Amino acid sequence: MNSIVAFGNTFITLTLSVLSLALLLVYLPPQGRQLLRITTRFWPAALVLIAVSGLMFAAAPYLWAPLLTVANMSNVGACLVLALIAAAWNGRASRRMYASLGIAFAVAVAVFEFWRQGGAATFETRVYFVCLARAVLTAWMIAELRQFNRQEQSNQIRMLMAFGVLYIAANLARATATALTGDGTAPNLYSEGAVPFATRIFILAMQLFIALSFNNYFVEKLWRQERHARLRHQLLFEGSPAAGIIWNDRLQVTGWNDEATRLFGWTQAEALGRRASELLFLPDDQASAERRLRALFEAPTAKGIVVEVHSKDGRTIACEWSHRPMPGDTGRPHEVVSMALDVTDRLSRQRQLEAEHGAAIDRMSQLADQVGQSEHSLQQLREHLEIAARSVGMGLYLRDFTQEHLWVSDRYREMHGFSADEPLTPDVTQARIHPEDLEGYLAAREVAIKTGENSAEFRIVLPDGRVRWIAAHGRIKTDASGAPILTRAVTIDITDHKIAALELARQQREVAHLSRVVVLGELSGALAHELNQPLTAILSNAQAAQRFLSADPVDLVELRDILDDIVSEDQRAGEVIKRLRQLLSTGETQRVSLDLNELLSDTVRLLRSDLLSQQVALHTDLAPGLPLVWADRVQLQQVLINLVMNACEAMRELPAAERRLVLRTSAQAGGGVQLSVVDCGCGLPREQPERVFESFYTTKPGGMGLGLSVCRTIVQAHGGRLWAEGHEGPGASFHVSLVAHTASAS
Amino acid sequence: MNKSTVYLVDDDPGVLKALSRLLRTEGWSVSAFASAQAFLDALPQDALGCVVLDLAMPGMDGRALHNELVARGSVLAVIFLTGHGDLATGIAAMKTGAVDFLSKPVNDAQLLAAVRTAVERSRAAHADAAEVQELQQRLAKLTPREREVMQLVVAGLLNKQIADALGTVEKTVKVHRARVMEKMKARSLAELVRLADRAGRER
């Protein structure tokens, strides 16, 4: 049996030595440096414990035998610290955990010491205790390491785990051998003379090194995690208007912001480390809550889910939740960030409104049913009904199909602009509806006949031409064949609300539009100014060259110099143009699907005063029902303005009575849309009508010759075509063709 | 022979080079500067000729430079060049005494004509200034008594009346008068009146 004990001891020793060397080789480059660095509060504890145990192991045989016991204690303590570090890395260690383990360890030591002092503890029991304690703690460490390795997938961790398994095996072997022999004094590493003193010191140093490497590895991880966590808190939590919670795959809360405290009532200290399901859901709902939270881990980002949760004091809070997984170091999510907005008020208001509306309809339906049943109190009931409806500003509409009878309340008449005694028929009331909204109204009614109930919003036109917005909710009773018997509807005037909303939207559009027009205008202004410099240089150089040529003899060197300068200045001008083109074609454009006719009418409105002052008669010839085009409103407007202004310029020489401008839109055979600007002015250069599109070609005295070239760039960027056409008589036509915007194109 | 210089001030080197080249073909001597400050630093006290100024320049712009020249009492005539022919700026420039206001790109004939006019005006201004200076030197040579006599002579008084006014005799006035005519280099009474008038106006 001695041989087994000796084997156990030697096994521990060899394991330690071999693994020390292996770890030394694996870790030395980065970890060797880390050895010298004090990084966090964790490693001094392990260092002290292991150093103390090492020293005592080494000294005990020479000094005082009981020291060995203390050494064993520190050794077990070191195992505990390491296991705790592993746990901390996995985000599981909490203050509670440290405290309970510390207390458990202290109690164990106290019990053991008491036992030993009482003489009950033999050397063998001490061996059992120490070996088993080591084995249990190491097993715990391995469990944590496994967890760690699931995310980390590192060979170092695997090696440490293997070492842990061997260490457990060795300790169990030692304990078993001791039990079998009943003698713990079998020769081992620490027996005097078993191995030379220097070897023992070396092995102890190795043991120290392993512990430190192992420790530093985790320390580094911890440190990184801590920094990461700080950053996370700063970014997401501090000052966030939404309540924020971070929780891990075990549903434990690892982050909790101030707003979460305000909303849910739990302080940060209370919340951290507890299960999210526990904090936010009632005890009865735990199972389903946990299931749903776990499902979030599998599903990616989820947004805008309304879930009711409970605060600390039991209030029910409806929250709109957004969840986002936080990828760990390996990319797999290891935590989920949940942000919640309190929508309780919003939701309850909405429900209240729905309920009110529903109640009003119900009450009215009941009353209306009574109308049918008790003929004699009809007038009375109607009055009753009307008072109820009027109090909430609603108009009432009742139509009995069987008796071809229509009754509306006074408020309804007021709303629709009927006088109190005007006889009404369904056709008369329907005639009030705005022609553009009639189709939608009839469709909504069809739905109501099928489903029995429906709502619609539409405009009505009053006799004096004013337009009001009406929201109506109706119920239609049908007979067995599906033909309507009775229609009951309430109407509310929502004009003010609607106008405000439309006005707001219009203003927003207008502001966006204007700012872009301004930007584009300033841009072209700035570029035109920039073009002036190279153009000035080119002109002056060219004219200087002309003068040189008339001199005798001609200075060819100077002439060559001049030509070089002209070329380079021309290139500079080209750069400016190129930049302009880039800005227009790839720059910030906002394509929307738009109606060319509408754009044209808008633009004409913009140009009206110019046309008037230039005494140009404008004729528009717009084809109805054109397909929409996908284009940037501002840019297309620029093209149109440019073409119209050009046409006006071209007609400047004509007598005012002959200045006619025609704007025409038409659908093209291929599904495209064409826009034509036709003038009767000076026309195009006869030989090369295409020249007008070249940069710097101009017939106007103050012109830069850029307008049409820029227009063509814009149109081409829209996938369209811009071309010019001379007339038989005076004038010219400019045509823009654009492809229609189909659903698939978007 | 063109003794006057055309000074060019424009922040664009390409424009500067082209314009100086164009002006040199006409035989002008050209000094080109890339900024208003460089021009002011290099400007001699009694510079003669014209300045072709770009209106829009970083740092001191054309208008500011023109005002500075006027403040220094320079006889240089100014022609403005501008990127965009802004009428209001043009009018303002002409009011402060610019010779011309041209917009870029500028035609050679236009520019050269403007430069010719400007140089002539500058020369005239210079000659004018020289004459006034000369007259003032002559005036300085007169004694206080002679100056009194001259003022009265120019005012059209007879020798006798002058003598009465100054409390002296006609003979003494005659001597003073002869000295005045000599010092002022006036050959006749009419010339003396003109010279005194000119010197007096400029004083």
Tab-separated table of N, CA and C in Angstrom, chain B residues 48-153:
chain	number	residue	atom	x	y	z
B	48	LEU	N	3.535	106.148	-59.516
B	48	LEU	CA	2.745	106.764	-60.564
B	48	LEU	C	2.187	105.649	-61.444
B	49	GLY	N	0.945	105.787	-61.912
B	49	GLY	CA	0.400	104.767	-62.796
B	49	GLY	C	-0.977	104.321	-62.328
B	50	CYS	N	-1.314	103.077	-62.629
B	50	CYS	CA	-2.639	102.634	-62.233
B	50	CYS	C	-2.601	101.268	-61.563
B	51	VAL	N	-3.644	100.988	-60.803
B	51	VAL	CA	-3.767	99.704	-60.106
B	51	VAL	C	-4.992	98.981	-60.653
B	52	VAL	N	-4.796	97.730	-61.087
B	52	VAL	CA	-5.934	96.906	-61.482
B	52	VAL	C	-6.205	95.965	-60.308
B	53	LEU	N	-7.372	96.167	-59.665
B	53	LEU	CA	-7.642	95.517	-58.389
B	53	LEU	C	-8.749	94.485	-58.509
B	54	ASP	N	-8.501	93.302	-57.982
B	54	ASP	CA	-9.591	92.322	-57.881
B	54	ASP	C	-10.439	92.728	-56.678
B	55	LEU	N	-11.732	92.713	-56.868
B	55	LEU	CA	-12.608	93.197	-55.800
B	55	LEU	C	-12.674	92.208	-54.636
B	56	ALA	N	-12.844	90.923	-54.979
B	56	ALA	CA	-12.994	89.921	-53.922
B	56	ALA	C	-11.679	89.190	-53.701
B	57	MET	N	-11.027	89.510	-52.574
B	57	MET	CA	-9.773	88.826	-52.247
B	57	MET	C	-9.817	88.459	-50.787
B	58	PRO	N	-9.152	87.365	-50.423
B	58	PRO	CA	-9.071	87.057	-48.989
B	58	PRO	C	-8.201	88.113	-48.291
B	59	GLY	N	-8.423	88.350	-47.030
B	59	GLY	CA	-7.693	89.390	-46.312
B	59	GLY	C	-8.274	90.737	-46.682
B	60	MET	N	-7.414	91.693	-47.004
B	60	MET	CA	-7.893	93.021	-47.385
B	60	MET	C	-8.483	92.944	-48.789
B	61	ASP	N	-9.711	93.350	-48.973
B	61	ASP	CA	-10.303	93.238	-50.310
B	61	ASP	C	-10.073	94.521	-51.124
B	62	GLY	N	-10.564	94.527	-52.338
B	62	GLY	CA	-10.282	95.614	-53.259
B	62	GLY	C	-10.740	96.979	-52.748
B	63	ARG	N	-11.960	96.988	-52.182
B	63	ARG	CA	-12.498	98.262	-51.696
B	63	ARG	C	-11.634	98.829	-50.580
B	64	ALA	N	-11.245	97.978	-49.656
B	64	ALA	CA	-10.449	98.411	-48.512
B	64	ALA	C	-9.104	98.956	-48.984
B	65	LEU	N	-8.531	98.277	-49.977
B	65	LEU	CA	-7.239	98.714	-50.499
B	65	LEU	C	-7.377	100.085	-51.160
B	66	HIS	N	-8.443	100.265	-51.897
B	66	HIS	CA	-8.678	101.544	-52.556
B	66	HIS	C	-8.782	102.667	-51.526
B	67	ASN	N	-9.557	102.417	-50.479
B	67	ASN	CA	-9.711	103.417	-49.426
B	67	ASN	C	-8.367	103.754	-48.798
B	68	GLU	N	-7.550	102.718	-48.618
B	68	GLU	CA	-6.234	102.919	-48.018
B	68	GLU	C	-5.383	103.816	-48.922
B	69	LEU	N	-5.454	103.574	-50.232
B	69	LEU	CA	-4.671	104.379	-51.180
B	69	LEU	C	-5.107	105.841	-51.129
B	70	VAL	N	-6.431	106.047	-51.083
B	70	VAL	CA	-6.948	107.415	-51.016
B	70	VAL	C	-6.448	108.091	-49.741
B	71	ALA	N	-6.481	107.329	-48.638
B	71	ALA	CA	-6.049	107.882	-47.355
B	71	ALA	C	-4.574	108.253	-47.387
B	72	ARG	N	-3.771	107.506	-48.144
B	72	ARG	CA	-2.338	107.813	-48.221
B	72	ARG	C	-2.044	108.946	-49.191
B	73	GLY	N	-3.061	109.431	-49.864
B	73	GLY	CA	-2.878	110.526	-50.815
B	73	GLY	C	-2.158	110.088	-52.069
B	74	SER	N	-2.319	108.827	-52.435
B	74	SER	CA	-1.645	108.316	-53.617
B	74	SER	C	-2.296	108.860	-54.875
B	75	VAL	N	-1.483	109.032	-55.915
B	75	VAL	CA	-2.049	109.511	-57.174
B	75	VAL	C	-2.365	108.354	-58.106
B	76	LEU	N	-2.213	107.130	-57.623
B	76	LEU	CA	-2.501	105.958	-58.454
B	76	LEU	C	-3.994	105.920	-58.791
B	77	ALA	N	-4.298	105.636	-60.064
B	77	ALA	CA	-5.703	105.504	-60.464
B	77	ALA	C	-6.094	104.032	-60.345
B	78	VAL	N	-7.345	103.823	-59.970
B	78	VAL	CA	-7.758	102.450	-59.662
B	78	VAL	C	-8.793	101.930	-60.668
B	79	ILE	N	-8.569	100.705	-61.158
B	79	ILE	CA	-9.558	100.004	-61.991
B	79	ILE	C	-9.957	98.746	-61.228
B	80	PHE	N	-11.256	98.551	-61.065
B	80	PHE	CA	-11.710	97.356	-60.349
B	80	PHE	C	-12.048	96.233	-61.315
B	81	LEU	N	-11.690	95.017	-60.910
B	81	LEU	CA	-12.112	93.815	-61.635
B	81	LEU	C	-12.993	93.016	-60.682
B	82	THR	N	-14.090	92.491	-61.195
B	82	THR	CA	-14.926	91.704	-60.303
B	82	THR	C	-15.398	90.426	-60.979
B	83	GLY	N	-15.615	89.396	-60.168
B	83	GLY	CA	-16.071	88.104	-60.686
B	83	GLY	C	-17.502	88.181	-61.166
B	84	HIS	N	-18.326	88.861	-60.403
B	84	HIS	CA	-19.724	88.987	-60.825
B	84	HIS	C	-20.093	90.462	-60.825
B	85	GLY	N	-20.487	90.941	-61.968
B	85	GLY	CA	-20.740	92.365	-62.134
B	85	GLY	C	-21.895	92.861	-61.278
B	86	ASP	N	-21.603	93.163	-60.051
B	86	ASP	CA	-22.612	93.632	-59.124
B	86	ASP	C	-22.707	95.151	-59.259
B	87	LEU	N	-23.867	95.615	-59.702
B	87	LEU	CA	-24.036	97.023	-60.050
B	87	LEU	C	-23.806	97.936	-58.846
B	88	ALA	N	-24.363	97.573	-57.710
B	88	ALA	CA	-24.268	98.422	-56.520
B	88	ALA	C	-22.809	98.635	-56.123
B	89	THR	N	-22.032	97.541	-56.133
B	89	THR	CA	-20.618	97.659	-55.791
B	89	THR	C	-19.914	98.554	-56.795
B	90	GLY	N	-20.277	98.409	-58.057
B	90	GLY	CA	-19.668	99.210	-59.111
B	90	GLY	C	-19.897	100.687	-58.879
B	91	ILE	N	-21.136	101.030	-58.567
B	91	ILE	CA	-21.462	102.440	-58.337
B	91	ILE	C	-20.686	102.980	-57.138
B	92	ALA	N	-20.636	102.193	-56.090
B	92	ALA	CA	-19.921	102.618	-54.886
B	92	ALA	C	-18.445	102.841	-55.207
B	93	ALA	N	-17.884	101.942	-56.042
B	93	ALA	CA	-16.472	102.046	-56.388
B	93	ALA	C	-16.211	103.308	-57.194
B	94	MET	N	-17.104	103.589	-58.141
B	94	MET	CA	-16.924	104.776	-58.967
B	94	MET	C	-17.023	106.035	-58.109
B	95	LYS	N	-17.875	106.003	-57.119
B	95	LYS	CA	-18.056	107.171	-56.258
B	95	LYS	C	-16.802	107.481	-55.462
B	96	THR	N	-16.083	106.439	-55.053
B	96	THR	CA	-14.853	106.696	-54.298
B	96	THR	C	-13.709	107.035	-55.243
B	97	GLY	N	-13.996	107.175	-56.554
B	97	GLY	CA	-12.993	107.694	-57.465
B	97	GLY	C	-12.292	106.661	-58.305
B	98	ALA	N	-12.865	105.483	-58.477
B	98	ALA	CA	-12.251	104.498	-59.357
B	98	ALA	C	-12.424	104.950	-60.803
B	99	VAL	N	-11.471	104.577	-61.640
B	99	VAL	CA	-11.537	104.999	-63.034
B	99	VAL	C	-12.531	104.137	-63.796
B	100	ASP	N	-12.506	102.831	-63.510
B	100	ASP	CA	-13.404	101.936	-64.238
B	100	ASP	C	-13.720	100.717	-63.385
B	101	PHE	N	-14.750	100.016	-63.828
B	101	PHE	CA	-15.222	98.848	-63.082
B	101	PHE	C	-15.522	97.773	-64.120
B	102	LEU	N	-14.634	96.767	-64.223
B	102	LEU	CA	-14.769	95.762	-65.283
B	102	LEU	C	-15.100	94.403	-64.676
B	103	SER	N	-15.882	93.621	-65.421
B	103	SER	CA	-16.199	92.299	-64.880
B	103	SER	C	-15.428	91.212	-65.629
B	104	LYS	N	-15.077	90.215	-64.876
B	104	LYS	CA	-14.312	89.092	-65.428
B	104	LYS	C	-15.258	88.155	-66.157
B	105	PRO	N	-14.887	87.456	-67.184
B	105	PRO	CA	-13.614	87.622	-67.889
B	105	PRO	C	-13.609	88.937	-68.666
B	106	VAL	N	-12.450	89.588	-68.699
B	106	VAL	CA	-12.405	90.938	-69.260
B	106	VAL	C	-11.806	90.914	-70.667
B	107	ASN	N	-12.391	91.726	-71.512
B	107	ASN	CA	-11.917	91.805	-72.904
B	107	ASN	C	-10.674	92.687	-72.974
B	108	ASP	N	-9.709	92.314	-73.851
B	108	ASP	CA	-8.432	93.033	-73.863
B	108	ASP	C	-8.601	94.510	-74.211
B	109	ALA	N	-9.433	94.786	-75.224
B	109	ALA	CA	-9.596	96.169	-75.672
B	109	ALA	C	-10.116	97.025	-74.524
B	110	GLN	N	-11.109	96.476	-73.841
B	110	GLN	CA	-11.714	97.185	-72.721
B	110	GLN	C	-10.686	97.472	-71.631
B	111	LEU	N	-9.932	96.451	-71.305
B	111	LEU	CA	-8.970	96.569	-70.213
B	111	LEU	C	-7.888	97.580	-70.577
B	112	LEU	N	-7.368	97.459	-71.800
B	112	LEU	CA	-6.256	98.327	-72.194
B	112	LEU	C	-6.702	99.784	-72.274
B	113	ALA	N	-7.928	99.972	-72.767
B	113	ALA	CA	-8.454	101.338	-72.831
B	113	ALA	C	-8.570	101.911	-71.428
B	114	ALA	N	-9.071	101.108	-70.526
B	114	ALA	CA	-9.237	101.564	-69.142
B	114	ALA	C	-7.887	101.902	-68.541
B	115	VAL	N	-6.886	101.065	-68.819
B	115	VAL	CA	-5.557	101.298	-68.256
B	115	VAL	C	-4.978	102.613	-68.795
B	116	ARG	N	-5.163	102.824	-70.114
B	116	ARG	CA	-4.651	104.066	-70.704
B	116	ARG	C	-5.273	105.287	-70.018
B	117	THR	N	-6.593	105.259	-69.916
B	117	THR	CA	-7.289	106.369	-69.274
B	117	THR	C	-6.766	106.580	-67.858
B	118	ALA	N	-6.615	105.469	-67.153
B	118	ALA	CA	-6.212	105.546	-65.753
B	118	ALA	C	-4.819	106.132	-65.623
B	119	VAL	N	-3.911	105.674	-66.479
B	119	VAL	CA	-2.532	106.161	-66.383
B	119	VAL	C	-2.486	107.649	-66.681
B	120	GLU	N	-3.259	108.052	-67.705
B	120	GLU	CA	-3.295	109.483	-68.027
B	120	GLU	C	-3.802	110.284	-66.840
B	121	ARG	N	-4.842	109.773	-66.267
B	121	ARG	CA	-5.424	110.502	-65.134
B	121	ARG	C	-4.421	110.586	-63.987
B	122	SER	N	-3.705	109.495	-63.799
B	122	SER	CA	-2.718	109.467	-62.727
B	122	SER	C	-1.614	110.479	-62.999
B	123	ARG	N	-1.196	110.524	-64.274
B	123	ARG	CA	-0.139	111.474	-64.634
B	123	ARG	C	-0.592	112.897	-64.420
B	124	ALA	N	-1.809	113.168	-64.872
B	124	ALA	CA	-2.354	114.509	-64.718
B	124	ALA	C	-2.392	114.870	-63.239
B	125	ALA	N	-2.856	113.921	-62.448
B	125	ALA	CA	-2.943	114.155	-61.014
B	125	ALA	C	-1.558	114.426	-60.456
B	126	HIS	N	-0.584	113.681	-61.007
B	126	HIS	CA	0.777	113.841	-60.518
B	126	HIS	C	1.308	115.219	-60.889
B	127	ALA	N	1.089	115.602	-62.147
B	127	ALA	CA	1.574	116.899	-62.623
B	127	ALA	C	0.942	118.008	-61.795
B	128	ASP	N	-0.299	117.869	-61.597
B	128	ASP	CA	-1.050	118.789	-60.783
B	128	ASP	C	-0.429	118.933	-59.407
B	129	ALA	N	-0.189	117.762	-58.820
B	129	ALA	CA	0.364	117.739	-57.468
B	129	ALA	C	1.739	118.398	-57.474
B	130	ALA	N	2.536	118.152	-58.541
B	130	ALA	CA	3.880	118.703	-58.625
B	130	ALA	C	3.817	120.231	-58.697
B	131	GLU	N	2.866	120.699	-59.492
B	131	GLU	CA	2.748	122.148	-59.666
B	131	GLU	C	2.380	122.814	-58.342
B	132	VAL	N	1.433	122.219	-57.690
B	132	VAL	CA	0.999	122.779	-56.424
B	132	VAL	C	2.148	122.820	-55.435
B	133	GLN	N	2.937	121.740	-55.476
B	133	GLN	CA	4.069	121.678	-54.553
B	133	GLN	C	5.066	122.802	-54.835
B	134	GLU	N	5.334	122.973	-56.127
B	134	GLU	CA	6.270	124.011	-56.574
B	134	GLU	C	5.796	125.381	-56.088
B	135	LEU	N	4.490	125.643	-56.311
B	135	LEU	CA	3.927	126.921	-55.918
B	135	LEU	C	4.052	127.143	-54.421
B	136	GLN	N	3.817	126.074	-53.709
B	136	GLN	CA	3.895	126.227	-52.261
B	136	GLN	C	5.314	126.528	-51.814
B	137	GLN	N	6.296	125.944	-52.559
B	137	GLN	CA	7.691	126.258	-52.237
B	137	GLN	C	7.973	127.742	-52.481
B	138	ARG	N	7.412	128.225	-53.615
B	138	ARG	CA	7.623	129.651	-53.924
B	138	ARG	C	6.980	130.525	-52.852
B	139	LEU	N	5.789	130.178	-52.477
B	139	LEU	CA	5.074	130.949	-51.456
B	139	LEU	C	5.872	130.994	-50.158
B	140	ALA	N	6.537	129.883	-49.850
B	140	ALA	CA	7.272	129.805	-48.600
B	140	ALA	C	8.420	130.815	-48.548
B	141	LYS	N	8.872	131.180	-49.761
B	141	LYS	CA	10.026	132.098	-49.801
B	141	LYS	C	9.626	133.535	-49.479
B	142	LEU	N	8.344	133.828	-49.572
B	142	LEU	CA	7.883	135.208	-49.336
B	142	LEU	C	7.991	135.554	-47.860
B	143	THR	N	8.306	136.840	-47.601
B	143	THR	CA	8.319	137.311	-46.208
B	143	THR	C	6.876	137.583	-45.815
B	144	PRO	N	6.566	137.677	-44.562
B	144	PRO	CA	5.184	137.943	-44.140
B	144	PRO	C	4.639	139.221	-44.780
B	145	ARG	N	5.478	140.247	-44.884
B	145	ARG	CA	5.028	141.511	-45.447
B	145	ARG	C	4.690	141.336	-46.918
B	146	GLU	N	5.587	140.638	-47.617
B	146	GLU	CA	5.366	140.399	-49.044
B	146	GLU	C	4.070	139.624	-49.260
B	147	ARG	N	3.816	138.657	-48.364
B	147	ARG	CA	2.598	137.856	-48.485
B	147	ARG	C	1.361	138.739	-48.314
B	148	GLU	N	1.427	139.663	-47.358
B	148	GLU	CA	0.314	140.607	-47.144
B	148	GLU	C	0.062	141.431	-48.395
B	149	VAL	N	1.191	141.928	-48.947
B	149	VAL	CA	1.087	142.760	-50.146
B	149	VAL	C	0.465	141.944	-51.277
B	150	MET	N	0.941	140.693	-51.426
B	150	MET	CA	0.434	139.855	-52.518
B	150	MET	C	-1.069	139.641	-52.385
B	151	GLN	N	-1.508	139.367	-51.175
B	151	GLN	CA	-2.933	139.124	-50.969
B	151	GLN	C	-3.761	140.323	-51.404
B	152	LEU	N	-3.234	141.514	-51.088
B	152	LEU	CA	-3.992	142.725	-51.437
B	152	LEU	C	-3.934	142.999	-52.933
B	153	VAL	N	-2.759	142.709	-53.539
B	153	VAL	CA	-2.617	142.899	-54.995
B	153	VAL	C	-3.599	141.988	-55.726
